[in-house]
Amino acid sequence: MTQTALITGASSGIGLELAKVFARNQHNLILVARSEDKLKALQQELSAQYAIAVVVCVYDLTDKDAPAQLFSQIQAQNLTVDVLVNNAGYGDYSEFVSSDWEKVQGMILLNILAVTHLTRLFLPAMVARGSGKILNVSSTAAFQPGPMMAVYFASKAYGLSFSEAIAAETEDQGISVTVLCPGPTQSDFIDTANMDNMALANKASTDKIPTAAAVAEFGYSALQRGQVVAVHGLANQLLTFSTRLVPRGLLRKGVKQFMASK
Ligand SMILES: NC(=O)c1ccc[n+]([C@@H]2O[C@H](COP(=O)([O-])OP(=O)(O)OC[C@H]3O[C@@H](n4cnc5c(N)ncnc54)[C@H](OP(=O)(O)O)[C@@H]3O)[C@@H](O)[C@H]2O)c1
């Protein structure tokens, strides 16, 4: 039976590339994001290229009712979600004291609440079927506090902890949960997060970081292997491991320096 993957944030970056990887591997797709035009273009491209069914669902997942509305739409269309990919997310580069509250609140609603609610909505049917896969896109940001992006780093730490816990709860029930932790990746993320003042964000640096396609390919493989925590790239693996060895005070200082303006 052809499997169906629901992917949030499928209109650009890592989510769009994940949609391509799932399509190439003969999954039907449910694509979720706010940009209807981009989702429809992707729907046309992938359904024609791979002869798969692609459904477009336009939702703003910072709307607290959106996960339940999306779930109802999927049920009304009699669709089964075999793979849930919680990928949509954004960051904001700012000192917390002067941060834009709307952006901060939206980040918590999208990066934490929507991920949690969608998992709570789709997991019971997976458990009842005795099969299902969940891929949550966190970040290497999950492994340490992030001065200048305090709420973003904390939201990704939530995603890591939540995913590992759900993975442990469901491991004997035919469910696999993978939390993908990319480091800096080429996408719209850096622009959306207003990170252009960071040294990391200059053109020469962004050209050197991995493509969203490479990260998506890695995430898909990790999901198929049933790997729980999947950190992309050797340098990121060493960096995230080292956070366990370095005293917290030193870690905070190091990250503060890295996150500083140009
Ligand atoms: N790029 C990096 O350096 C990096 C590193 C580590 C982790 N990540 C994580 O990777 C994930 C994907 O980010 P990306 O790098 O691919 O960034 P991106 O290119 O900006 O893509 C973000 C996606 O999320 C969707 N989205 C944003 N707000 C939304 C909302 N309110 N409702 C529904 N969908 C929304 C966007 O679609 P619409 O605008 O059409 O809604 C878009 O499809 C995020 O969770 C991010 O935290 C990124």
Coordinates of C-alpha atoms and ligand atoms in Angstrom, one line a residue:
M1 CA 0.0 0.0 0.0
T2 CA 1.2 3.5 -0.9
Q3 CA 2.1 5.4 2.3
T4 CA 1.0 9.0 2.9
A5 CA 3.3 11.6 4.4
L6 CA 1.9 14.9 5.9
I7 CA 4.6 17.6 5.8
T8 CA 4.2 20.9 7.5
G9 CA 6.3 23.8 6.1
A10 CA 6.4 22.1 2.7
S11 CA 6.5 25.4 0.7
S12 CA 10.2 26.1 1.1
G13 CA 13.6 25.0 2.4
I14 CA 13.9 21.7 4.3
G15 CA 10.2 20.9 4.1
L16 CA 10.0 21.4 0.3
E17 CA 13.0 19.1 -0.1
L18 CA 11.5 16.5 2.2
A19 CA 8.4 16.5 0.0
K20 CA 10.6 15.8 -3.0
V21 CA 12.4 12.9 -1.2
F22 CA 9.1 11.4 0.0
A23 CA 7.7 11.8 -3.5
R24 CA 10.7 10.1 -5.1
N25 CA 10.2 7.3 -2.7
Q26 CA 6.6 6.8 -3.9
H27 CA 4.7 8.4 -1.0
N28 CA 1.5 10.3 -1.4
L29 CA 1.7 13.7 0.1
I30 CA -0.3 16.2 2.2
L31 CA 1.5 19.5 2.0
V32 CA 0.8 22.1 4.7
A33 CA 1.9 25.8 4.9
R34 CA 0.5 29.3 4.4
S35 CA 1.7 29.9 0.8
E36 CA -1.0 28.4 -1.3
D37 CA 0.6 29.3 -4.6
K38 CA 3.9 27.6 -3.7
L39 CA 2.2 24.5 -2.4
K40 CA 0.1 24.3 -5.6
A41 CA 3.1 24.6 -7.8
L42 CA 4.8 21.8 -5.9
Q43 CA 1.7 19.7 -6.0
Q44 CA 1.6 20.0 -9.8
E45 CA 5.3 19.3 -10.2
L46 CA 5.4 16.2 -7.9
S47 CA 2.1 14.6 -8.9
A48 CA 3.1 14.8 -12.6
Q49 CA 6.7 13.6 -12.1
Y50 CA 6.0 10.7 -9.7
A51 CA 2.3 9.8 -10.4
I52 CA 1.4 10.2 -6.7
A53 CA -1.6 11.9 -5.0
V54 CA -0.7 15.3 -3.5
V55 CA -3.2 17.2 -1.4
V56 CA -2.6 20.9 -0.5
C57 CA -3.8 22.2 2.9
V58 CA -3.4 25.9 3.5
Y59 CA -3.1 26.7 7.2
D60 CA -1.4 29.2 9.5
L61 CA -0.2 26.8 12.2
T62 CA 0.3 29.7 14.7
D63 CA -3.5 29.8 14.8
K64 CA -4.3 27.7 17.9
D65 CA -7.3 26.0 16.1
A66 CA -5.4 25.1 12.9
P67 CA -4.1 21.7 14.0
A68 CA -7.6 20.5 14.9
Q69 CA -9.0 22.0 11.6
L70 CA -6.3 20.3 9.6
F71 CA -7.0 17.0 11.3
S72 CA -10.7 17.3 10.6
Q73 CA -10.0 18.0 7.0
I74 CA -7.8 14.9 6.7
Q75 CA -10.5 12.8 8.3
A76 CA -13.3 14.3 6.1
Q77 CA -11.2 13.4 3.0
N78 CA -10.7 9.8 4.4
L79 CA -6.9 10.1 4.3
T80 CA -4.6 8.0 6.4
V81 CA -1.4 9.7 7.6
D82 CA 1.3 7.1 7.8
V83 CA 4.1 9.6 8.3
L84 CA 3.8 12.9 10.2
V85 CA 6.5 15.4 9.5
N86 CA 6.5 18.4 11.9
N87 CA 8.9 20.7 10.0
A88 CA 7.4 24.2 10.0
G89 CA 9.2 26.6 12.2
Y90 CA 11.0 29.9 12.4
G91 CA 13.4 31.8 14.5
D92 CA 14.0 35.4 15.5
Y93 CA 17.3 37.1 16.1
S94 CA 16.9 39.7 18.8
E95 CA 17.8 40.5 22.4
F96 CA 14.8 39.1 24.4
V97 CA 14.3 42.3 26.2
S98 CA 13.4 44.2 23.0
S99 CA 11.9 41.3 21.1
D100 CA 8.7 41.6 19.0
W101 CA 6.1 39.8 21.2
E102 CA 4.0 38.8 18.2
K103 CA 7.0 37.0 16.7
V104 CA 7.9 35.4 20.0
Q105 CA 4.4 34.2 20.6
G106 CA 4.1 32.9 17.1
M107 CA 7.3 30.9 17.5
I108 CA 6.0 29.2 20.6
L109 CA 2.7 28.5 18.9
L110 CA 4.4 27.0 15.8
N111 CA 7.6 25.4 17.1
I112 CA 6.0 24.0 20.3
L113 CA 2.2 24.0 20.4
A114 CA 1.5 23.0 16.8
V115 CA 4.1 20.2 16.9
T116 CA 2.6 18.9 20.1
H117 CA -1.0 19.1 19.0
L118 CA -0.5 17.5 15.6
T119 CA 1.4 14.7 17.3
R120 CA -1.4 14.2 19.8
L121 CA -4.0 14.2 17.0
F122 CA -2.3 11.8 14.6
L123 CA -0.5 9.4 17.0
P124 CA -3.6 7.5 18.3
A125 CA -4.6 6.2 14.9
M126 CA -0.9 5.1 14.3
V127 CA -0.9 3.3 17.6
A128 CA -4.3 1.6 16.8
R129 CA -2.8 0.5 13.4
G130 CA 0.4 -0.6 15.0
S131 CA 2.4 1.4 12.5
G132 CA 3.5 4.9 11.9
K133 CA 6.4 7.3 11.7
I134 CA 6.9 10.8 13.0
L135 CA 9.7 13.1 11.9
N136 CA 10.1 16.2 14.0
V137 CA 12.5 18.9 12.8
S138 CA 14.4 20.3 15.7
S139 CA 17.9 21.8 15.4
T140 CA 21.5 21.7 16.8
A141 CA 20.1 24.7 18.7
A142 CA 18.3 22.2 20.9
F143 CA 21.6 21.3 22.7
Q144 CA 22.5 24.5 24.4
P145 CA 20.9 27.9 25.4
G146 CA 21.0 30.5 22.7
P147 CA 21.6 34.1 23.7
M148 CA 20.0 36.4 21.0
M149 CA 17.7 33.6 20.0
A150 CA 16.6 32.6 23.5
V151 CA 13.1 31.5 22.7
Y152 CA 14.0 29.7 19.4
F153 CA 16.8 27.6 21.0
A154 CA 14.4 26.8 23.9
S155 CA 11.6 25.8 21.5
K156 CA 14.0 23.4 19.7
A157 CA 15.2 22.0 23.1
Y158 CA 11.5 21.3 23.7
G159 CA 11.2 19.5 20.3
L160 CA 14.2 17.3 21.1
S161 CA 13.0 16.4 24.6
F162 CA 9.4 15.8 23.5
S163 CA 10.4 13.7 20.5
E164 CA 12.8 11.5 22.5
A165 CA 10.1 10.9 25.2
I166 CA 7.4 10.0 22.6
A167 CA 9.9 7.7 20.9
A168 CA 10.5 5.9 24.2
E169 CA 6.7 5.7 25.0
T170 CA 5.8 4.2 21.6
E171 CA 8.9 2.1 20.7
D172 CA 7.1 -1.2 21.3
Q173 CA 4.0 -0.2 19.4
G174 CA 5.2 -0.2 15.9
I175 CA 5.8 3.6 15.9
S176 CA 9.2 5.2 15.2
V177 CA 9.9 8.8 16.2
T178 CA 12.9 10.6 14.7
V179 CA 14.1 14.1 15.7
L180 CA 16.1 15.7 12.9
C181 CA 18.7 18.2 14.2
P182 CA 20.2 20.2 11.3
G183 CA 22.9 22.8 11.9
P184 CA 22.8 26.0 9.8
T185 CA 21.2 25.1 6.4
Q186 CA 20.6 27.0 3.2
S187 CA 17.0 28.1 3.2
D188 CA 14.8 31.2 3.9
F189 CA 15.3 30.6 7.6
I190 CA 18.2 33.1 8.0
D191 CA 16.3 35.9 6.3
T192 CA 13.0 35.2 8.2
A193 CA 14.9 35.1 11.5
N194 CA 16.6 38.5 10.8
M195 CA 20.0 36.9 11.3
D196 CA 21.7 39.1 8.7
N197 CA 23.6 40.9 11.5
M198 CA 25.2 37.7 12.6
A199 CA 28.7 36.8 11.3
L200 CA 27.3 33.4 10.2
A201 CA 24.8 35.0 7.8
N202 CA 27.3 36.7 5.3
K203 CA 27.1 35.3 1.8
A204 CA 30.5 33.5 1.9
S205 CA 29.4 31.6 5.1
T206 CA 25.9 30.7 3.9
D207 CA 27.3 29.3 0.6
K208 CA 29.4 26.9 2.7
I209 CA 26.6 25.5 4.8
P210 CA 24.7 22.3 3.7
T211 CA 21.8 22.6 1.3
A212 CA 18.2 21.9 2.4
A213 CA 18.2 18.9 -0.1
A214 CA 21.2 17.3 1.7
V215 CA 19.5 17.8 5.1
A216 CA 16.2 16.4 3.8
E217 CA 17.9 13.3 2.3
F218 CA 19.7 12.7 5.6
G219 CA 16.4 13.1 7.6
Y220 CA 14.5 10.7 5.4
S221 CA 17.2 8.0 5.8
A222 CA 17.3 8.5 9.6
L223 CA 13.5 8.1 9.7
Q224 CA 13.7 4.9 7.6
R225 CA 16.4 3.5 9.9
G226 CA 14.3 4.4 13.0
Q227 CA 17.1 6.5 14.4
V228 CA 15.7 8.6 17.3
V229 CA 18.1 11.6 17.4
A230 CA 19.6 12.4 14.0
V231 CA 22.2 15.3 14.0
H232 CA 23.2 16.2 10.4
G233 CA 26.9 16.3 9.6
L234 CA 30.0 15.2 11.4
A235 CA 30.9 18.8 12.7
N236 CA 27.5 19.2 14.2
Q237 CA 27.6 15.7 15.7
L238 CA 31.0 16.6 17.4
L239 CA 29.6 20.0 18.5
T240 CA 26.4 18.7 20.0
F241 CA 28.4 15.9 21.7
S242 CA 30.8 18.4 23.2
T243 CA 27.9 20.3 24.8
R244 CA 27.7 17.3 27.3
L245 CA 31.4 17.7 28.3
V246 CA 31.7 21.5 28.6
P247 CA 30.6 23.3 31.8
R248 CA 27.3 25.1 31.3
G249 CA 28.9 28.5 32.2
L250 CA 31.5 28.1 29.5
L251 CA 29.0 26.9 27.0
R252 CA 26.8 30.0 27.5
K253 CA 29.8 32.2 27.0
G254 CA 30.9 30.4 23.9
V255 CA 27.4 30.5 22.3
K256 CA 27.0 34.2 23.2
Q257 CA 30.2 34.9 21.3
F258 CA 29.1 32.9 18.3
M259 CA 25.7 34.5 18.3
A260 CA 27.2 38.1 18.5
S261 CA 26.6 40.7 15.8
K262 CA 29.2 41.2 13.0
Ligands
LIG1 N1 17.7 26.6 8.0 C1 18.4 26.4 9.1 O1 19.5 26.9 9.3 C2 17.8 25.4 10.1 C3 18.6 24.8 11.0 C4 18.1 24.0 12.0 C5 16.8 23.7 12.0 N2 15.9 24.3 11.1 C6 14.5 24.1 11.2 O2 14.1 23.5 10.0 C7 12.7 23.8 9.8 C8 12.4 24.3 8.4 O3 13.0 25.5 8.3 P1 13.8 26.0 6.9 O4 15.2 26.2 7.2 O5 13.4 25.1 5.8 O6 13.1 27.4 6.7 P2 12.2 28.1 5.6 O7 12.8 27.9 4.3 O8 11.9 29.5 6.2 O9 10.8 27.2 5.7 C9 9.9 27.4 6.8 C10 8.6 26.7 6.4 O10 7.7 26.8 7.5 C11 6.5 27.3 7.0 N3 5.8 28.1 8.0 C12 6.3 29.3 8.6 N4 5.4 29.8 9.4 C13 4.3 29.0 9.2 C14 3.0 29.1 9.8 N5 2.6 30.1 10.6 N6 2.1 28.2 9.5 C15 2.4 27.2 8.6 N7 3.6 27.0 8.1 C16 4.6 28.0 8.4 C17 6.9 28.1 5.8 O11 5.8 28.2 4.9 P3 4.8 29.5 4.7 O12 5.7 30.7 4.8 O13 4.3 29.3 3.3 O14 3.8 29.3 5.7 C18 8.0 27.3 5.2 O15 7.4 26.3 4.4 C19 12.3 24.8 10.9 O16 11.6 24.1 12.0 C20 13.6 25.3 11.4 O17 13.6 25.7 12.8 C21 16.4 25.2 10.2

